[in-house]
Coordinates of C-alpha atoms in Angstrom, one line a residue:
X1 CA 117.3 106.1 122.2
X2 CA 114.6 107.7 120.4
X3 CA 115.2 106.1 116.7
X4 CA 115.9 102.5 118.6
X5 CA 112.0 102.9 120.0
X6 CA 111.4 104.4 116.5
X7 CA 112.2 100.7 115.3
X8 CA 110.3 98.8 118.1
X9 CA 107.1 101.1 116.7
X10 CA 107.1 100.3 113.4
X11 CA 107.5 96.8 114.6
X12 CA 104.8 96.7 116.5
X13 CA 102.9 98.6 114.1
X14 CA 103.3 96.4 111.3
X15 CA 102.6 93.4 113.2
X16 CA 99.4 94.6 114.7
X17 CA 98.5 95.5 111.0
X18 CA 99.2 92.0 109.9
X19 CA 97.7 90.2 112.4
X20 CA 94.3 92.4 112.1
X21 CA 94.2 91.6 108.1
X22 CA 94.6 88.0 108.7
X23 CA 91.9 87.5 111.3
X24 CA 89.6 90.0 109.0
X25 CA 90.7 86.6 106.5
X26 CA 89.7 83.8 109.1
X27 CA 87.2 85.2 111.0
X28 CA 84.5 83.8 108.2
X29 CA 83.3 80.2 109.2
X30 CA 84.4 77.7 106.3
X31 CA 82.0 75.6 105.1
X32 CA 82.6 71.6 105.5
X33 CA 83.0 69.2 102.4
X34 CA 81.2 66.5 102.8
X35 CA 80.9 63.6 100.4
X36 CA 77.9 64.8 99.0
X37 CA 79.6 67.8 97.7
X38 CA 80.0 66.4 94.0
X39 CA 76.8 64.7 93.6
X40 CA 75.3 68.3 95.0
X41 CA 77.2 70.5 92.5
X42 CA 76.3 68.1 89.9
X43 CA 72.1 68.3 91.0
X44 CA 72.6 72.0 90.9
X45 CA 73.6 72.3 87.0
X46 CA 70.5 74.3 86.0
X47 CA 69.3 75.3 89.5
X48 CA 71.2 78.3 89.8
X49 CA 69.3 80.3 86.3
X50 CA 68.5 82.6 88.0
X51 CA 64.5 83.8 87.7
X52 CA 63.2 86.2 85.4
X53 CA 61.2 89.7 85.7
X54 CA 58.2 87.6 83.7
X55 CA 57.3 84.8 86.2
X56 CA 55.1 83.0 84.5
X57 CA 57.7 81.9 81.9
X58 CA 57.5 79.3 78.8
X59 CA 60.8 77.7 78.2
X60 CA 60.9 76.2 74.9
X61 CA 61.6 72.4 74.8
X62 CA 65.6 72.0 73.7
X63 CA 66.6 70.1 71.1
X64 CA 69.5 67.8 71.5
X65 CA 72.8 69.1 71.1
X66 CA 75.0 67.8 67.7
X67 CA 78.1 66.9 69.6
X68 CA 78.3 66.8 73.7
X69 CA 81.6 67.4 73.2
X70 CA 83.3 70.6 74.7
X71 CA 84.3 73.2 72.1
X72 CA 88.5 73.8 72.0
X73 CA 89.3 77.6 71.9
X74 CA 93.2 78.5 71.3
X75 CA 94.4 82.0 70.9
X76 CA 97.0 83.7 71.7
X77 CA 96.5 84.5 75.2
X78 CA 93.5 82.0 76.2
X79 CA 92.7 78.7 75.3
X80 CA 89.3 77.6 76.6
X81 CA 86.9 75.2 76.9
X82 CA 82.7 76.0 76.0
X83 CA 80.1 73.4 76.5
X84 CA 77.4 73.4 74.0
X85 CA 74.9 72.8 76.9
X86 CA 73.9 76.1 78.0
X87 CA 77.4 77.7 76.1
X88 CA 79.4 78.1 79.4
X89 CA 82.9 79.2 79.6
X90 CA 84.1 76.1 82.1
X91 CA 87.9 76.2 81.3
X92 CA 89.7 79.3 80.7
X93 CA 93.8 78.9 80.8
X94 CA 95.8 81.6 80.6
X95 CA 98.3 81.0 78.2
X96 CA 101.0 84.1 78.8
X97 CA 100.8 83.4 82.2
X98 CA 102.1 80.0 84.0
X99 CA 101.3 78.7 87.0
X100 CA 104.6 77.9 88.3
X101 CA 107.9 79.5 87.0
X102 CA 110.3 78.6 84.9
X103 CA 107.4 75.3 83.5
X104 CA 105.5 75.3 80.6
X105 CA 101.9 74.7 82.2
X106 CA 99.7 77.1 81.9
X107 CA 97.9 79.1 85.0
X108 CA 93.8 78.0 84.3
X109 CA 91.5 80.7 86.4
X110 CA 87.8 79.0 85.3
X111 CA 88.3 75.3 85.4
X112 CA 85.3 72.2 86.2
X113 CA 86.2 69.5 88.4
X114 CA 84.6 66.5 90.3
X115 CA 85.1 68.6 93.2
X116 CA 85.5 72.5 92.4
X117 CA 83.9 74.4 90.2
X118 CA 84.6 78.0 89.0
X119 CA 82.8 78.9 85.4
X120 CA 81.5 81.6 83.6
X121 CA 77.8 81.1 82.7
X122 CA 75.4 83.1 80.5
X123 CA 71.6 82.5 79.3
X124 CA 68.3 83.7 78.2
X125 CA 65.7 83.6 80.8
X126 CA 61.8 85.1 80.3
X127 CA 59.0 84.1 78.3
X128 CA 60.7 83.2 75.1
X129 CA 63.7 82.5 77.2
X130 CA 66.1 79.4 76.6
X131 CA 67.6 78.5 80.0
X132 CA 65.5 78.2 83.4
X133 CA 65.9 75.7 85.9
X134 CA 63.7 72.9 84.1
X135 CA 66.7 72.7 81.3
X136 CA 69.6 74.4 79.6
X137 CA 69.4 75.6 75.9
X138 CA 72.0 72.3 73.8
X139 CA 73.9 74.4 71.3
X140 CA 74.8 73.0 67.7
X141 CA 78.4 73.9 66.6
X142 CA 80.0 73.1 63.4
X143 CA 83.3 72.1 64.3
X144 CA 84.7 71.3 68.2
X145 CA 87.9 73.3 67.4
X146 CA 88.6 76.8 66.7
X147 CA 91.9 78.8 66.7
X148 CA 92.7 82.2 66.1
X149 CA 95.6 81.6 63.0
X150 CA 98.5 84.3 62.8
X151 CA 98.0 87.7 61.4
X152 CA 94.1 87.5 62.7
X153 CA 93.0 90.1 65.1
X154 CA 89.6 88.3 65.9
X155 CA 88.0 84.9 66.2
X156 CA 84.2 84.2 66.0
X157 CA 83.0 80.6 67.7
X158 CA 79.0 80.7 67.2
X159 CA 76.6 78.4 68.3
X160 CA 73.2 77.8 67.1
X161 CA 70.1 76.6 68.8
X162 CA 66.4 76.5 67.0
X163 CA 63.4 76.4 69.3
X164 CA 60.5 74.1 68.7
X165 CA 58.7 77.3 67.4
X166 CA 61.4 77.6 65.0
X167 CA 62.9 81.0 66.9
X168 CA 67.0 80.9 65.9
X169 CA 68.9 81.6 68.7
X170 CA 73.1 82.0 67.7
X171 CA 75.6 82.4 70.8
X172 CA 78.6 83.9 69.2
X173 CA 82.3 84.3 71.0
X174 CA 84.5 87.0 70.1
X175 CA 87.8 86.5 70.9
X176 CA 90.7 89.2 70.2
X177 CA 94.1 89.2 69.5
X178 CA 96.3 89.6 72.6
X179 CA 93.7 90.7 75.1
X180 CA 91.6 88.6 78.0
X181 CA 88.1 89.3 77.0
X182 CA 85.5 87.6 75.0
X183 CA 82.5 89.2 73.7
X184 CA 79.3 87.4 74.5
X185 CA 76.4 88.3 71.9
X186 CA 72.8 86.7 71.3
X187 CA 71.6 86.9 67.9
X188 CA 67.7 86.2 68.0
X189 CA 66.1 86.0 64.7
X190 CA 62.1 86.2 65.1
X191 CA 60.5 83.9 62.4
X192 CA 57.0 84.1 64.4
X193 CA 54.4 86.4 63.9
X194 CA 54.6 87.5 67.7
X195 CA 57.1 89.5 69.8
X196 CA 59.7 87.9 71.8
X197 CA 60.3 88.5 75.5
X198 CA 63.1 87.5 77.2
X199 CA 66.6 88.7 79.3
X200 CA 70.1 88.0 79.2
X201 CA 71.7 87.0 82.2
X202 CA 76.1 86.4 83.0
X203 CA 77.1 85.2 86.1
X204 CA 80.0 83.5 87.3
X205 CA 79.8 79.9 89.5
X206 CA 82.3 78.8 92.3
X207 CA 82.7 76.0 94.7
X208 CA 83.3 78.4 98.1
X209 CA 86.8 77.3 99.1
X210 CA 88.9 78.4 101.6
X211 CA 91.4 81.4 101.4
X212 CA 95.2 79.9 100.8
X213 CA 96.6 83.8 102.2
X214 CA 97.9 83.8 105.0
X215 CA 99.6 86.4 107.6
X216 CA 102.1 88.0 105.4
X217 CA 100.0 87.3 102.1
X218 CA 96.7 88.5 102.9
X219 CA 95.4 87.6 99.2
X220 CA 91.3 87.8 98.8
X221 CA 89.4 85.1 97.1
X222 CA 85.9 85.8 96.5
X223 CA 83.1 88.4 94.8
X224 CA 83.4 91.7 93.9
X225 CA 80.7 94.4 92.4
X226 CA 80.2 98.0 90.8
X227 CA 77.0 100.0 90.7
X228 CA 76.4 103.5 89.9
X229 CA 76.0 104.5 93.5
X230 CA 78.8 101.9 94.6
X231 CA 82.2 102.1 92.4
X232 CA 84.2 99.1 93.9
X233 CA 82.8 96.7 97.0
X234 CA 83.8 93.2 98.2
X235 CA 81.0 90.5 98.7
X236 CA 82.8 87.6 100.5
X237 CA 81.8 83.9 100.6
X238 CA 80.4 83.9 104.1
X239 CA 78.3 87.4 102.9
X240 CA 76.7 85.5 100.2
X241 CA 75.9 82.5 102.6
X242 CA 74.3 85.2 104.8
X243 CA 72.5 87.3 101.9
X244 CA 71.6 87.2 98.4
X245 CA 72.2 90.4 96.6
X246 CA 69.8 92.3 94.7
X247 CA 70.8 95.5 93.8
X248 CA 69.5 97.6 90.5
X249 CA 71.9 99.7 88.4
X250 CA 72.8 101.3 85.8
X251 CA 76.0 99.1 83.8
X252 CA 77.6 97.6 86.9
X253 CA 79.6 94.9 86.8
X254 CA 80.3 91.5 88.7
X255 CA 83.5 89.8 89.7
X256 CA 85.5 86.7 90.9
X257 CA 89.1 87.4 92.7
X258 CA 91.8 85.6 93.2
X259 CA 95.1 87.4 94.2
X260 CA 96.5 88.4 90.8
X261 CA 93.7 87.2 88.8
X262 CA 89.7 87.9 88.1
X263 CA 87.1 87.0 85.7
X264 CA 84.3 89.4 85.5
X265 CA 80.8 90.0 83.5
X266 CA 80.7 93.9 82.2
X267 CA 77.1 94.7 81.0
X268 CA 76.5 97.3 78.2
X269 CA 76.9 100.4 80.5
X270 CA 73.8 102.4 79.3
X271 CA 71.5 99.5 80.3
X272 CA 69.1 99.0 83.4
X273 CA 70.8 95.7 85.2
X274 CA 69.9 93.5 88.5
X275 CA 73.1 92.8 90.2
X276 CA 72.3 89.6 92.2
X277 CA 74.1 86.5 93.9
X278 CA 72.8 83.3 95.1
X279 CA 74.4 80.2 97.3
X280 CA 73.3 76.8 96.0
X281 CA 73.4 73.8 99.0
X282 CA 75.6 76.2 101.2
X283 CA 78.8 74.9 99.0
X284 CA 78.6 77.2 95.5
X285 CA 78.3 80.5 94.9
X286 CA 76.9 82.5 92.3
X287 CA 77.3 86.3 91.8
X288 CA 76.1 88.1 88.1
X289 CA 73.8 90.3 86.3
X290 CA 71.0 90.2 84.9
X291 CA 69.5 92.2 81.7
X292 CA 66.4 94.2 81.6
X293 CA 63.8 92.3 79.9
X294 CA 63.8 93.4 75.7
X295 CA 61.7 92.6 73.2
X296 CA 62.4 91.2 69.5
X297 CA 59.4 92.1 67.4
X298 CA 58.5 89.8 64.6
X299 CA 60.3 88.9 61.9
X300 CA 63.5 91.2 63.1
X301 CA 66.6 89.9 64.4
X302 CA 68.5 91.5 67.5
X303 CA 72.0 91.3 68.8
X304 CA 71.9 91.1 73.0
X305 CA 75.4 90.8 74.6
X306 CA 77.8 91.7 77.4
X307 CA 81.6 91.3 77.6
X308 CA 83.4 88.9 80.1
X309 CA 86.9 89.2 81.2
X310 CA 89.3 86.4 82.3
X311 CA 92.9 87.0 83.0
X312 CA 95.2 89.1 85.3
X313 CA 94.3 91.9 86.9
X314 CA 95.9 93.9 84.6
X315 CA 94.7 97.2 84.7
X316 CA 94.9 99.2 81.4
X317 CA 92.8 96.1 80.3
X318 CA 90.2 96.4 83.0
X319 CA 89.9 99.7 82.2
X320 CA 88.9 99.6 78.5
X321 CA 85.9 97.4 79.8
X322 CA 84.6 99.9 82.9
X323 CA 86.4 102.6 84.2
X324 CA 85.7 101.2 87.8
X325 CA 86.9 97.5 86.8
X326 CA 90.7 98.4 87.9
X327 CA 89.6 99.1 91.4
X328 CA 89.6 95.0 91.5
X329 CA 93.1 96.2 92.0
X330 CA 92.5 96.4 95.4
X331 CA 94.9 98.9 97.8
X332 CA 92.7 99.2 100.3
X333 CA 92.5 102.2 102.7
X334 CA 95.9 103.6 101.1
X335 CA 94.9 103.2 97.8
X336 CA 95.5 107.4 97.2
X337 CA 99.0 106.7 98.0
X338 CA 99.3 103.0 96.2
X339 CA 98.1 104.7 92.8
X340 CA 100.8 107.2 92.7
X341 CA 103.5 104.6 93.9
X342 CA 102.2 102.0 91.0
X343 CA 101.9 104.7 88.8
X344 CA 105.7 105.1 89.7
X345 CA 107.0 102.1 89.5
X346 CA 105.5 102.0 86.0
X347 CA 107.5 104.9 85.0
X348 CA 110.1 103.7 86.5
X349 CA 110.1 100.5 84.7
X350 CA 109.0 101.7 81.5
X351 CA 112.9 102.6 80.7
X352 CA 115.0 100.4 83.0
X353 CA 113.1 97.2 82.2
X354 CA 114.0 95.7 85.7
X355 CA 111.2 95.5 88.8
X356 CA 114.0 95.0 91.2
X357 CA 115.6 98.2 90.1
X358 CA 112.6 100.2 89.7
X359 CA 112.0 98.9 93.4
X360 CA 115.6 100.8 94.2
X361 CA 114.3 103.6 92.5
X362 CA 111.5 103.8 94.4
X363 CA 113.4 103.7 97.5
X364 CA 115.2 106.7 96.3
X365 CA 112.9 108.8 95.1
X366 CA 110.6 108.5 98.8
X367 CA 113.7 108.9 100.8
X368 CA 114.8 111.6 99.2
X369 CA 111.8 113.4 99.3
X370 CA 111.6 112.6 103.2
X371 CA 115.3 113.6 103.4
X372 CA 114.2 116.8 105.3
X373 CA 112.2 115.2 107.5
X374 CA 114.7 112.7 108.3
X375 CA 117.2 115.5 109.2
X376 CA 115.2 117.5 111.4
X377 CA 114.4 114.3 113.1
X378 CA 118.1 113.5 114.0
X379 CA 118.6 116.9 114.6
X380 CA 116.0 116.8 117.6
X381 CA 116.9 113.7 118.7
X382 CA 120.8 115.3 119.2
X383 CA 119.2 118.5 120.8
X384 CA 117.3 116.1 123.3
X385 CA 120.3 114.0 123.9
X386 CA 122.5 117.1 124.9
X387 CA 119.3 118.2 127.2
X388 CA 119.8 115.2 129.1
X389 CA 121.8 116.8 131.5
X390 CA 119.5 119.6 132.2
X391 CA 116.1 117.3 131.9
X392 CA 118.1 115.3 135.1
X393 CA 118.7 118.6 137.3
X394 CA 115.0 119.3 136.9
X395 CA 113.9 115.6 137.7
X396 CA 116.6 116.7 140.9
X397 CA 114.7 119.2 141.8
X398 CA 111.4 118.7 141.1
X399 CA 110.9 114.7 142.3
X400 CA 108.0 113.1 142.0
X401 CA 105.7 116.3 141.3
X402 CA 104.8 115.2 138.4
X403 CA 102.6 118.7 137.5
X404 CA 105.8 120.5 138.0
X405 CA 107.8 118.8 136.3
X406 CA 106.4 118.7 132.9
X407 CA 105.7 122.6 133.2
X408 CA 109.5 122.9 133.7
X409 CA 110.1 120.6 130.8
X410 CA 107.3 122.6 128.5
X411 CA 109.6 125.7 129.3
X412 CA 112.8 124.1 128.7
X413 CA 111.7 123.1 125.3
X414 CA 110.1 126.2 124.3
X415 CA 113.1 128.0 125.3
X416 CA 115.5 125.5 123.7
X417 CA 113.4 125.7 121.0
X418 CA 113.3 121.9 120.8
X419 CA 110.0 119.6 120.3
X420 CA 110.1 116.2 121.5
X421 CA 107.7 114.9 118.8
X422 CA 110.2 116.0 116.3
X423 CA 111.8 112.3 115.8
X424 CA 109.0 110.9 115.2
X425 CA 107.1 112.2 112.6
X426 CA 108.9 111.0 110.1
X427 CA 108.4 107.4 111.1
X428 CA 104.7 108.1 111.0
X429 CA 105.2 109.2 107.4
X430 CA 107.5 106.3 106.3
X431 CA 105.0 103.7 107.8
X432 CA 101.6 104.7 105.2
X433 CA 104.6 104.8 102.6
X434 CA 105.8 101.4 103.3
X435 CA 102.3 100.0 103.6
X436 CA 101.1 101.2 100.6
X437 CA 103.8 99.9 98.7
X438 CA 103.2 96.4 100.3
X439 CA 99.6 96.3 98.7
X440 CA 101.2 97.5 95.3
X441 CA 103.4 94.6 95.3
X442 CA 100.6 92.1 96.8
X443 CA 98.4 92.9 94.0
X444 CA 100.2 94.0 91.0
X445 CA 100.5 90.7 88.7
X446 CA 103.2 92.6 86.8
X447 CA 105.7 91.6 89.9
X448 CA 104.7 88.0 89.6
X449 CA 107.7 85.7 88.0
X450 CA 109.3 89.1 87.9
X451 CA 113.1 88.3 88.1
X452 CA 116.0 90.9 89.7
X453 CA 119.4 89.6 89.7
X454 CA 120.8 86.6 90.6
X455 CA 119.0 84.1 92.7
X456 CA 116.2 86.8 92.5
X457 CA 113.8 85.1 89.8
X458 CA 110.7 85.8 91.2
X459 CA 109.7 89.5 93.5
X460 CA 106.2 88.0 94.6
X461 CA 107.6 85.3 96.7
X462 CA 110.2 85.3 99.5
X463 CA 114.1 85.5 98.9
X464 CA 114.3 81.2 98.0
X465 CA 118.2 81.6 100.1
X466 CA 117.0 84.1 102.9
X467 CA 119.8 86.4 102.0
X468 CA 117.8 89.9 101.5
X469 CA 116.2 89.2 104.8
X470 CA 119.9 88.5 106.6
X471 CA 121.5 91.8 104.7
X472 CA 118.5 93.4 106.3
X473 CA 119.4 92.6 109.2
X474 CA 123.0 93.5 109.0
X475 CA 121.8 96.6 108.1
X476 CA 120.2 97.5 110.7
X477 CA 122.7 96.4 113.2
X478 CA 125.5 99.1 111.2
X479 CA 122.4 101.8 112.2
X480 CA 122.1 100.6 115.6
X481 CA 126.1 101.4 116.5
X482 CA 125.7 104.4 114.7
X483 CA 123.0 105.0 117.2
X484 CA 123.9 104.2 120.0
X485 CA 121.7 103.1 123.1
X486 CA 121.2 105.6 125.9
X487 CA 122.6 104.2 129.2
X488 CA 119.2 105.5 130.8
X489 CA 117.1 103.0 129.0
X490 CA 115.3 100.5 130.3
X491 CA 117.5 97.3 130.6
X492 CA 114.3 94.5 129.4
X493 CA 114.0 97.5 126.6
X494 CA 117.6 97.4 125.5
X495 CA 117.9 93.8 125.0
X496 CA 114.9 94.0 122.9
X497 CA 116.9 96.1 120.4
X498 CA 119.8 94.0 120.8
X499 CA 117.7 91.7 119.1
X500 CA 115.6 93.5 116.8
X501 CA 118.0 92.9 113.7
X502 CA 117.4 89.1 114.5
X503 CA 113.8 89.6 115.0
X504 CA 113.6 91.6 111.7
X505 CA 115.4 89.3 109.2
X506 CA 113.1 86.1 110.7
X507 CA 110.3 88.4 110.4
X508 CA 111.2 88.7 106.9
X509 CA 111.9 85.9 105.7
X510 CA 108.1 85.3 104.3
X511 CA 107.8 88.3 103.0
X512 CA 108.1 89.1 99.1
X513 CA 111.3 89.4 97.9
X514 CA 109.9 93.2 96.4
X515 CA 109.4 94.3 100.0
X516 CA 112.3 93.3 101.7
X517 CA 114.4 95.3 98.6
X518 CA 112.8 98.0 99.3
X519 CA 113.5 98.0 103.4
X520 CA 116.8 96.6 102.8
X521 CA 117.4 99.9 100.3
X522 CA 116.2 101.9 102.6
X523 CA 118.6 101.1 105.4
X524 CA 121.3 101.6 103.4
X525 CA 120.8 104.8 102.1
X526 CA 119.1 105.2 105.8
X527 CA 122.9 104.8 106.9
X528 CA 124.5 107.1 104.5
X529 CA 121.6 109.3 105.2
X530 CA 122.4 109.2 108.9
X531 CA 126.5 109.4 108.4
X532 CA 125.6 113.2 106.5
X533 CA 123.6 114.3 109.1
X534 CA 125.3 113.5 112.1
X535 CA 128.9 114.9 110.4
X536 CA 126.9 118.3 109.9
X537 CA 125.5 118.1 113.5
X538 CA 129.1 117.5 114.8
X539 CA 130.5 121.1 113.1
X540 CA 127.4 122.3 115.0
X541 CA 128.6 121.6 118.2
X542 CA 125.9 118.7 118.6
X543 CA 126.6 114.9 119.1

């Protein structure tokens, strides 16, 4: 009886977790597109520059631009669009990864549409500045296509804009062989006899959107930050809408999320930087940084830059840039569990080259580790069944004196040397376990298009024939006859459990293909676990 209630807890526990995450998700008001929305985020092209430390600043008039046409970046693992106004990243597809499997299209993360926009933007602002809200700096390139050509390990794109007093301004792109990031440096060469201020700013620019997660796929979209004092926060649509942020720091960074995915602006780490965000019309949001103000003295040239990241959340990678960028990784409460589980799975997966059986794996390594647990639960759970007998004579005797009763009990126990709590700890165990390994397969991007065997092509998404969910369910019926139901319980309780295997396999249905290994796994070596114990009880003397 106890292990069929065990079942209707972590049930209930699970779904009270779900339900809580997905109203955390929706509670946010969404904001309404209207048909203005376009012409808005059109009108709002320079009017999100953000200001600079020196208010009283002289933007150089811009020249015009040699080409409007947006500059074509291929390499091996990006291939992006740049417009020459203002140099903004405002197409970034990820080549390596595709958006749907088994199709040749690539997944695109920063894309600029009638309707939605999500770029990467970066500027000079101050005195001698080149972006404000009055106009955006137009960029001369000499060619419109660049590609990084096998055997190169880097690709520079510059662009080059001369101010009307003759100030060279070159925006250079460093792209890298097989990696996600692109170095952003400003090259100002001083040809006037005064100093130069000005401060360089990277943010990235999104039409707020609502989330597409949902109860079993409680994916975040939406801003994320680091400062010295704060390693890893979330700063939601509706929190930007509310409050603009202002925080000073030391390095820092700023990012966009997107379930498997981010693009983020890493400043140099030794710098002083203003993490900000701003909301334009109620309908796009804008979270970056923003440099201290430095100065280019005469004649001298100067190199500015910061490094901005789009791809998959992969974490090695994030890593390299800011040793706080993986926490976009995001486990949530359990993330001192995740980790080691991830870190696992890696392992696990470095030599068998499978997800699906390093999933197994998994599943054998934590049962096994609980394996004591899980024995000295069955082993109270028989001692309390074969004190059923006694626990009746005292309920006999005692009636409805409740006080009396349970001090009898205490002293049955205590002499029986039996603790009804003992069944149940190792659900309580199991349950952290099984949650943390949900987040690891929500949010690591290595599992997505992951195939296992079979029909199994993809571990991210639900079983496309429903037949992990149905074995689970078989499972768990073999477990329930080999635990069977007390004839004291309740009879509403017991048709509950009747129909928990039913309930179960329904329940998951929409969940990852990953997770519902890793349950169905556990119930089978749960059963052989179970057959084990109860054949040692037996010689004991215990049913």
């Amino acid at each position: 009886m106890e292990s069929q209630r065990n079942i209707l807890l972590i049930a209930l526990l699970l779904v009270s977790y779900m339900i809580w995450n997905q109203w955390e998700a929706d509670k946010a008001p969404q904001p309404a597109v209207t048909e203005s929305t376009v012409a808005t985020q059109q009108a709002a092209q320079n009017d999100d520059v953000p200001v600079a430390d020196d208010s009283a600043a002289d933007v150089p008039e811009t020249h015009v631009v040699a080409s409007k046409e947006l500059i074509s970046v291929k390499t091996d693992q990006l291939d992006v669009l740049i417009n020459p106004v203002g140099g903004d990243i405002v197409q970034a597809a990820l080549v390596s990864h595709k958006l749907e499997l088994n199709k040749d299209d690539p997944f695109v993360l920063l894309e600029q549409k009638p309707d939605f926009t999500y770029i990467a933007q970066s500027g000079l602002i101050g005195k001698n500045g080149i972006d404000s809200a009055k106009g955006r700096a137009a960029f001369a390139v000499e060619k419109q296509a660049y590609t990084l050509a096998d055997g190169q390990d880097k690709l520079e794109v510059p662009l080059t804009y001369t101010a009307a007093n003759g100030v060279t301004y070159t925006k250079v792109f460093t792209f890298t062989k097989g990696k996600f990031d692109v170095r952003v440096d400003y090259r100002i060469h001083n040809t006037t006899a005064e100093p130069l201020q000005l401060q360089m700013y990277g943010q990235i620019k999104q039409t707020i959107k609502p989330s597409d997660s949902h109860m079993m796929m409680p994916t975040y979209r939406g801003g994320a930050f680091s400062t010295a004092d704060t390693r890893y926060e979330k700063y939601k649509f509706d929190e930007m809408q509310e409050k603009d942020l202002h925080k000073p720091t030391q390095g820092g960074w700023v990012a966009m999320l997107q379930h498997y995915f981010v693009s983020a602006w890493v400043p140099p780490a030794d710098e002083q930087n203003i993490i900000y965000s701003s909301v334009n019309n109620g309908t796009v949001a804008n979270i970056g940084f923003r440099g201290i103000a430095q100065t280019v003295a005469a004649g001298e040239t100067k190199t500015i830059g910061a490094d901005f990241y789009v791809g998959p959340k992969d974490q090695a990678a994030l890593s390299e840039l800011s040793e706080s960028l993986n926490l976009v990784v995001d486990y949530g409460v359990l993330w001192w569990l995740a980790v080691p589980i991830y870190k696992l799975l890696m392992f696990f997966h470095s030599f068998i080259g499978n997800w699906g059986l390093s999933i197994i794996l998994i599943t054998f390594t934590v049962r096994g580790i609980l394996f004591p647990l899980t024995k000295a639960q069955y082993t109270s759970m028989a001692r309390m069944r074969n004190l059923q007998p006694k626990i009746q004579e005292l309920k006999d005797r005692f009636g409805d004196d409740r006080q009396k009763m349970g001090q009898a009990m205490m002293e049955m126990y205590k002499k029986e040397k039996v603790n009804p709590m003992g069944g149940c700890l190792p659900i309580f165990l199991q349950m952290p376990i099984f949650l943390a390994l949900y987040w690891v397969l929500m949010e690591s991007v290595e599992l997505r298009h992951a195939p296992f065997i079979f029909w199994i092509h993809d571990l991210s998404v639900q079983d496309p024939y429903y037949v992990l969910p149905i074995l689970n369910g078989i499972t768990m019926y073999i477990m329930q006859k080999l635990q069977p139901m007390s004839p004291t319980m309740d009879p509403m309780q017991a048709k509950m459990m009747q129909w928990m295997p039913v309930i179960f396999s329904l329940f998951f249905m929409v969940f990852p293909a990953g997770l519902v290994l890793y349950w169905l796994m556990g119930n089978i070596v749960a059963i052989i676990q179970q057959k084990v114990i109860y054949a040692g009880l037996e010689k004991k003397g215990l049913k």
